[in-house]
Coordinates of C-alpha atoms in Angstrom, one line a residue:
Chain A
X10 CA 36.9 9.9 43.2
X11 CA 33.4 9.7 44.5
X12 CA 32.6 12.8 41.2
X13 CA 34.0 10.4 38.7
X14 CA 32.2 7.9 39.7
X15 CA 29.3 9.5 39.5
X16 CA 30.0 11.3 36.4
X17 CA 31.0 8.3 34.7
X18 CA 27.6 6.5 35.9
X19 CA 25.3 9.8 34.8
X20 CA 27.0 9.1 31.6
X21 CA 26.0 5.4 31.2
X22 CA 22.7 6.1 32.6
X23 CA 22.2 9.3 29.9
X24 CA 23.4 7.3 27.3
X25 CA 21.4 4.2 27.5
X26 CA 18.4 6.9 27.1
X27 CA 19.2 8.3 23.7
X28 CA 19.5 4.5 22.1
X29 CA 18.0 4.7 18.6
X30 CA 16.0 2.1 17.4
X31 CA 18.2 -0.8 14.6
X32 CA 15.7 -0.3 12.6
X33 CA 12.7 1.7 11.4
X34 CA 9.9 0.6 10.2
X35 CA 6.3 2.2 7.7
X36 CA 3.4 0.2 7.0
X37 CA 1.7 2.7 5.3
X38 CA 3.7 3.9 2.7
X39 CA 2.7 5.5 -0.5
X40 CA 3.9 4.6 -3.9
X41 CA 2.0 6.7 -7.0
X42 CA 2.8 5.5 -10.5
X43 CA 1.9 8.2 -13.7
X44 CA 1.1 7.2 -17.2
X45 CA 1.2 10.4 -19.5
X46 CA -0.2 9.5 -23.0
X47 CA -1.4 12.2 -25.5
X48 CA -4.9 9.5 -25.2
X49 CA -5.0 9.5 -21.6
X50 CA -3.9 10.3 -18.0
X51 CA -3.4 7.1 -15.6
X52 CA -2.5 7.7 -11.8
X53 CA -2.9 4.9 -9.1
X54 CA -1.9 4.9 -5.4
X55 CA -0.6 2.2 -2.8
X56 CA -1.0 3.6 0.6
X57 CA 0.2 0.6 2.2
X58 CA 3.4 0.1 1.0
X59 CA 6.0 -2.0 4.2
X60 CA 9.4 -0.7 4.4
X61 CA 11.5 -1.8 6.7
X62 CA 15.1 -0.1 7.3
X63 CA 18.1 -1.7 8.9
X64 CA 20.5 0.9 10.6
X65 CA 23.5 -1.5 11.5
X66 CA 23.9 -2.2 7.6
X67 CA 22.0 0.6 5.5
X68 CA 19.5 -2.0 3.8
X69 CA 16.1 -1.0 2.9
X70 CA 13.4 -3.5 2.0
X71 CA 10.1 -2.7 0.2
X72 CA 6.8 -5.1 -0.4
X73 CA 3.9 -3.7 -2.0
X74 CA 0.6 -5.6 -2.5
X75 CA 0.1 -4.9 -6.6
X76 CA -4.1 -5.6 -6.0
X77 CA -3.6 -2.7 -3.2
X78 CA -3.0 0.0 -6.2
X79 CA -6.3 2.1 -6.6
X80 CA -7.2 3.8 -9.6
X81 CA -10.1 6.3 -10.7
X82 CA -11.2 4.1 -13.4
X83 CA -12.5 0.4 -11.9
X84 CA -12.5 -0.9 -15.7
X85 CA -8.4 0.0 -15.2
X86 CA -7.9 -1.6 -11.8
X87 CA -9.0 -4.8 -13.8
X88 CA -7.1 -4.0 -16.8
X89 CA -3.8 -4.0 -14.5
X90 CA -4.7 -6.7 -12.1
X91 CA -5.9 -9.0 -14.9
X92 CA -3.8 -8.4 -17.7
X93 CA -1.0 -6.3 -17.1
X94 CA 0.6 -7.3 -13.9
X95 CA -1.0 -10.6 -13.4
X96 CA -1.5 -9.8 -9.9
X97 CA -3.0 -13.5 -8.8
X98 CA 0.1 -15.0 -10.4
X99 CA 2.7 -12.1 -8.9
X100 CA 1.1 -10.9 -6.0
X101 CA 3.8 -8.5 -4.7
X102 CA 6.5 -6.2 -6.1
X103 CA 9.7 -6.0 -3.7
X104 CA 12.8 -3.6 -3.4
X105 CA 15.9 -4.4 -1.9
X106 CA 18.7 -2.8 -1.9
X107 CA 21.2 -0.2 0.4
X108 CA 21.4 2.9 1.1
X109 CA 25.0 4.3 -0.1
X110 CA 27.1 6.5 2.8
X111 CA 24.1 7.0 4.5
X112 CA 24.5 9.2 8.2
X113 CA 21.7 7.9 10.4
X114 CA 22.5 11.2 12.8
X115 CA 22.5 13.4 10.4
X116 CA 19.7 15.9 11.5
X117 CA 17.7 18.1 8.5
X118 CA 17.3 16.4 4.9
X119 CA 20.8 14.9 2.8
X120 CA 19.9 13.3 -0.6
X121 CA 21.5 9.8 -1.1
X122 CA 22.0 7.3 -3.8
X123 CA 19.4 3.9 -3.0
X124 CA 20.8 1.4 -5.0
X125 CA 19.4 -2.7 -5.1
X126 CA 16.9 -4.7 -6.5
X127 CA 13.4 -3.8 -7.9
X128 CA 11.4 -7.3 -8.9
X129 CA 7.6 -7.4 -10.2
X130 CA 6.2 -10.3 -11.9
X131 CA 9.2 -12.4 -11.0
X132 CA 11.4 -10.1 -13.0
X133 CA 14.4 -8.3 -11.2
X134 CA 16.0 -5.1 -12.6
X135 CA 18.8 -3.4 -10.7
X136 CA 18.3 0.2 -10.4
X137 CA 19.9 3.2 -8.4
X138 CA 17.2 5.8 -7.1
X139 CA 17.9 9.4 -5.7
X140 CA 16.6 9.6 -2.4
X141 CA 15.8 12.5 -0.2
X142 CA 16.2 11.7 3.5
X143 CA 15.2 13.5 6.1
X144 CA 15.7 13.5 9.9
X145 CA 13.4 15.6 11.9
X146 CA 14.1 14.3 15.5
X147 CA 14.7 10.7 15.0
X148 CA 12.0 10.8 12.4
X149 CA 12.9 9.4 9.0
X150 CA 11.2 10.2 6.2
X151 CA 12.5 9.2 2.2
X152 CA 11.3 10.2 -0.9
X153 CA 11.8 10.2 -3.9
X154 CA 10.9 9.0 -7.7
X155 CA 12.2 7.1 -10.4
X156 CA 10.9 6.0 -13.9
X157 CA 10.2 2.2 -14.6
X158 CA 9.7 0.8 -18.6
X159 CA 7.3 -1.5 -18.6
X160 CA 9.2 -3.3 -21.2
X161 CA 12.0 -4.4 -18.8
X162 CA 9.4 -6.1 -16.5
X163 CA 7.6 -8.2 -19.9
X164 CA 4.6 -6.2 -19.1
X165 CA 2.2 -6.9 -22.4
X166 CA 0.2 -3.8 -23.4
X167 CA -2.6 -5.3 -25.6
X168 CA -2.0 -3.2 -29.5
X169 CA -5.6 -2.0 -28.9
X170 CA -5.1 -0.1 -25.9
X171 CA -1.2 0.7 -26.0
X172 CA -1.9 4.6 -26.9
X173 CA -3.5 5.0 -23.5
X174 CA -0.2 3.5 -21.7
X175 CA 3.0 5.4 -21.8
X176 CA 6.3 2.7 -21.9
X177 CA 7.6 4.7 -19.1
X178 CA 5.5 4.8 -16.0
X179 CA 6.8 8.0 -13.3
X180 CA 6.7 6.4 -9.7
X181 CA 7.2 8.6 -6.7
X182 CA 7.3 7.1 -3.1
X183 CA 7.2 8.6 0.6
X184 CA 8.2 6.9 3.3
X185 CA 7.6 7.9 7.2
X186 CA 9.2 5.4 9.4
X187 CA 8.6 4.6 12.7
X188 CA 10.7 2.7 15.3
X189 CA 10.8 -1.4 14.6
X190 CA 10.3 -2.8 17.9
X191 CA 10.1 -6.7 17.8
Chain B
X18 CA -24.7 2.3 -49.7
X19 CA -27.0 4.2 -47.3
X20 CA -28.0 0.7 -45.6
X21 CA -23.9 0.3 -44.9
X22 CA -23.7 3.9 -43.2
X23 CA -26.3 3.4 -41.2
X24 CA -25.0 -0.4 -40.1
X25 CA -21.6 1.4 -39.3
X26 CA -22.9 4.8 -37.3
X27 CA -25.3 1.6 -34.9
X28 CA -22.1 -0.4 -34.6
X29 CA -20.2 2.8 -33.9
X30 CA -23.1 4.1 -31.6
X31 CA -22.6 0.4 -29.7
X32 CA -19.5 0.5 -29.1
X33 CA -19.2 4.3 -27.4
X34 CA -22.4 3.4 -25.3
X35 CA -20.6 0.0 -24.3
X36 CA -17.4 1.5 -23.6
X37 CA -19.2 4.3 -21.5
X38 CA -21.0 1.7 -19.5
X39 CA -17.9 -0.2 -18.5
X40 CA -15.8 3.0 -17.7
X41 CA -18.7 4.0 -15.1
X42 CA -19.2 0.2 -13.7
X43 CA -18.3 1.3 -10.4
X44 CA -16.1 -0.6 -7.7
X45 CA -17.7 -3.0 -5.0
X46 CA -19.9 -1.7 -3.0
X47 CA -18.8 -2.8 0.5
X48 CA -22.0 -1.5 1.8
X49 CA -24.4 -3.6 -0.4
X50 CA -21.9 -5.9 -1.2
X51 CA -22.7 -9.5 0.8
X52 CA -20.7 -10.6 3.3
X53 CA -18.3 -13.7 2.3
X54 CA -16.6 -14.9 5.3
X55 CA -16.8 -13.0 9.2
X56 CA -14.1 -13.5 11.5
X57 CA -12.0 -12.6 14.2
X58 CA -9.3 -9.9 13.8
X59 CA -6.6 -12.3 15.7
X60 CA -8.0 -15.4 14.1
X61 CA -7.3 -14.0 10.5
X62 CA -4.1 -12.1 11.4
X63 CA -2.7 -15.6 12.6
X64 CA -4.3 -17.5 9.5
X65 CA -1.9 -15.3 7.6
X66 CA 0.7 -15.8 9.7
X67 CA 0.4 -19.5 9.5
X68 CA 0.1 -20.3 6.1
X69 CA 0.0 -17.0 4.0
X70 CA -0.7 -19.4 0.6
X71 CA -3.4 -20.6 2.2
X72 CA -4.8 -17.6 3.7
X73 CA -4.8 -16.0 0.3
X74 CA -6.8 -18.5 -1.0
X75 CA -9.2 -18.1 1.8
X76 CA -9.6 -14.2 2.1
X77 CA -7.8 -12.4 -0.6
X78 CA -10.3 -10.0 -2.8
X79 CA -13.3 -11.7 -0.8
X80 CA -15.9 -9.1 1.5
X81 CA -15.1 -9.8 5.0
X82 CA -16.2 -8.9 8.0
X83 CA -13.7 -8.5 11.2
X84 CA -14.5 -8.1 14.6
X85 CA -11.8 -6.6 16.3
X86 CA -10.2 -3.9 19.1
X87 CA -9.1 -0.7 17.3
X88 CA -4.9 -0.2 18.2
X89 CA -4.7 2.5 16.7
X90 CA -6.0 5.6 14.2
X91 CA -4.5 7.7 11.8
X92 CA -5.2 10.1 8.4
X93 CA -2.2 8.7 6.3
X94 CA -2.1 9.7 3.2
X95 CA -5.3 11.6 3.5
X96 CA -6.8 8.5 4.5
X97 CA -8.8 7.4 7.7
X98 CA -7.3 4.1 8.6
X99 CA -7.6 2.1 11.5
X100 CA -5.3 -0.5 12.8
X101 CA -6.6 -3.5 14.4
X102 CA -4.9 -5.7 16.9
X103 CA -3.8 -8.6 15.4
X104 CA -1.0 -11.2 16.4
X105 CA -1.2 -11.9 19.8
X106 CA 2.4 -10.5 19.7
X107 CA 1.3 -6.7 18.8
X108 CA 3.7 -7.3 16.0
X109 CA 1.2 -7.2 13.1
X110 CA -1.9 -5.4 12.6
X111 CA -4.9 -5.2 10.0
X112 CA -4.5 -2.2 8.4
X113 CA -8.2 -0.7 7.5
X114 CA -8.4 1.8 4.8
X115 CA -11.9 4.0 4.8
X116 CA -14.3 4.3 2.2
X117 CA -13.6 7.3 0.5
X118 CA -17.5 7.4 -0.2
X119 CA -18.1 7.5 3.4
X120 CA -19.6 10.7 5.1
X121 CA -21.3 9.4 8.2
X122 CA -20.3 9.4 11.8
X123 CA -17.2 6.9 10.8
X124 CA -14.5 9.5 12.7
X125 CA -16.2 8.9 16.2
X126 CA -14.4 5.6 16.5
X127 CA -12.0 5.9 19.0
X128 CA -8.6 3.6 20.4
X129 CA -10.1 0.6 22.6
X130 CA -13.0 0.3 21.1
X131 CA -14.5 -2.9 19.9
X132 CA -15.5 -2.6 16.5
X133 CA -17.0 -4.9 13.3
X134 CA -15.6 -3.6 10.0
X135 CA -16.3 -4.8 6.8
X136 CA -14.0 -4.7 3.7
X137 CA -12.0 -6.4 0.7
X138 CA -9.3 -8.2 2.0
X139 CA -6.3 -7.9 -0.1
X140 CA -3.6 -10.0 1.4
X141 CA -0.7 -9.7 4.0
X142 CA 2.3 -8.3 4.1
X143 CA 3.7 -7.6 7.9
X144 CA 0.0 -6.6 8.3
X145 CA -3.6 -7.6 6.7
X146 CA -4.7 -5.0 4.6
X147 CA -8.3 -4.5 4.0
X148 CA -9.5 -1.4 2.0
X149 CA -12.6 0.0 1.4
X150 CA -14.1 -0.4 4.9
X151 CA -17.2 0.5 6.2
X152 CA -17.7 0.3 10.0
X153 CA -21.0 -2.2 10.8
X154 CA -20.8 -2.0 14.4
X155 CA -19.2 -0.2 17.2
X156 CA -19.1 -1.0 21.0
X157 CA -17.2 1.2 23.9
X158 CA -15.3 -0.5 26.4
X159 CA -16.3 0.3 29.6

């Protein structure tokens, strides 16, 4: 009796050791964003990109700061900021959405379907986003890309400059998380 | 007819010479940029906080300097970034990104250490994010 007790109790006390977090949580995510145009190349990075994922339900939430995107060219950085994304009037670009049949103790990489909510400049667009996931002892990190037309988000491209912006803009994120302790 | 060419190849000339000039005008320079508004890490991490609107108002795109205790340091995203201490609940940070121009003695700053940085503020989102930083003054806890 005294063994099962004891067993039982090692159990509890093993258990309450292996508790992963609710949720995960990267501050410093990076979100890239390619214009290919016969007239030119444009590539700008967000290094601080918040994610925040919710284990009990499979939701994933993303804000990115748009004045946060850095670009070779200074004269583009304005361009985007000023004109393009009117970052002083919409600050931020969010995603939310869920990932589908997602196995949080899954260990090595699964690919899974993200689908939700992409908004920029007040504008929401649902999209679905292949994601690569992978566990590498309780470490969580997604990638992935997806293609956004800057039509969709009323994203006016001045006629004297449109050659140099492609209407479909290739975005690839990465994602480490790290336990969301609040 | 000749006058005409010559009026077109000077406004042509112009205009490449302009556009080359405002391709090269280079980003802010933190480091000879001056100094709009110098505060504590905590003080602006709670400002945000507060009254994000507000803060924004206040700090966003603006040079500030920010005295604060380093949490922690990383190379993200090939990036040296330091986090400061911020809410007095550890909960959010300010989230320094390097100078990419920098090639002095910037990687001797360790955890603990008291340091002034001085940046672009660029708003909040669970953290302050300031890029571009440059560090003004370091002190050791002892």
């Amino acid at each position: 009796m005294n063994k099962i007790i004891f067993v039982i109790f090692f159990g509890i006390l093993m258990s309450s050791f292996s508790v992963k977090p609710d949720k995960i949580i990267e501050r410093q995510g990076l979100v890239t964003f390619f214009s290919y145009t016969t007239a030119e190349n444009i590539e700008a990075k967000n290094s601080q990109v918040l994610s925040i994922v919710d284990f009990s339900t499979n939701e994933i939430a993303i804000s990115m700061l748009m004045n946060a995107f850095e670009f070779k060219k200074s004269l583009m950085y304005q361009h985007f900021n000023e004109s393009y994304i009117e970052s002083d009037l919409y600050p931020k670009a969010t995603f939310e959405g869920k990932i589908i049949d997602f196995d949080k103790s899954f260990k090595g990489t699964q690919t899974k379907v993200v689908k939700g909510i992409l908004t920029i400049r007040n504008i929401t667009k649902a999209i679905e986003i292949k994601t690569t996931i992978t566990n590498n002892n309780d470490t969580y990190i997604l990638t992935g890309d997806f293609d956004i037309t800057i039509k969709d988000f009323e994203i006016k491209i001045p006629p004297i400059v449109a050659p140099n912006i492609a209407e479909i803009i290739s975005t690839k994120f990465r994602f480490e998380y790290q336990p969301y302790e609040k | 007819m000749k006058k005409r060419y010559y009026f077109l190849a000077t406004f042509i000339l112009i205009l490449f010479v302009t556009i080359f000039f405002l391709n090269r005008k280079s980003i802010i320079n933190v480091s000879k940029a001056t100094t709009e508004i110098i505060i504590d890490a905590r003080l602006l991490t709670e400002n945000f906080i507060t009254d994000e609107k507000k803060a924004n108002n206040h700090y966003k795109n603006k040079v500030i300097e920010i005295k604060g205790t380093i949490k922690a340091i990383n190379f993200k995203n090939n990036k040296h970034t330091i986090l400061l201490y911020g809410s007095s609940d550890e909960n959010h940070t300010i989230i320094c990104d390097m100078n990419i121009n920098l090639k002095n003695n910037q990687n001797q700053v360790l955890v603990d250490n008291e340091v002034i940085v001085k940046g672009i503020c660029k708003g909040f989102l669970n953290d302050v994010i300031v890029l571009n930083y440059i560090l003004i003054n370091k002190k050791t806890n002892e």
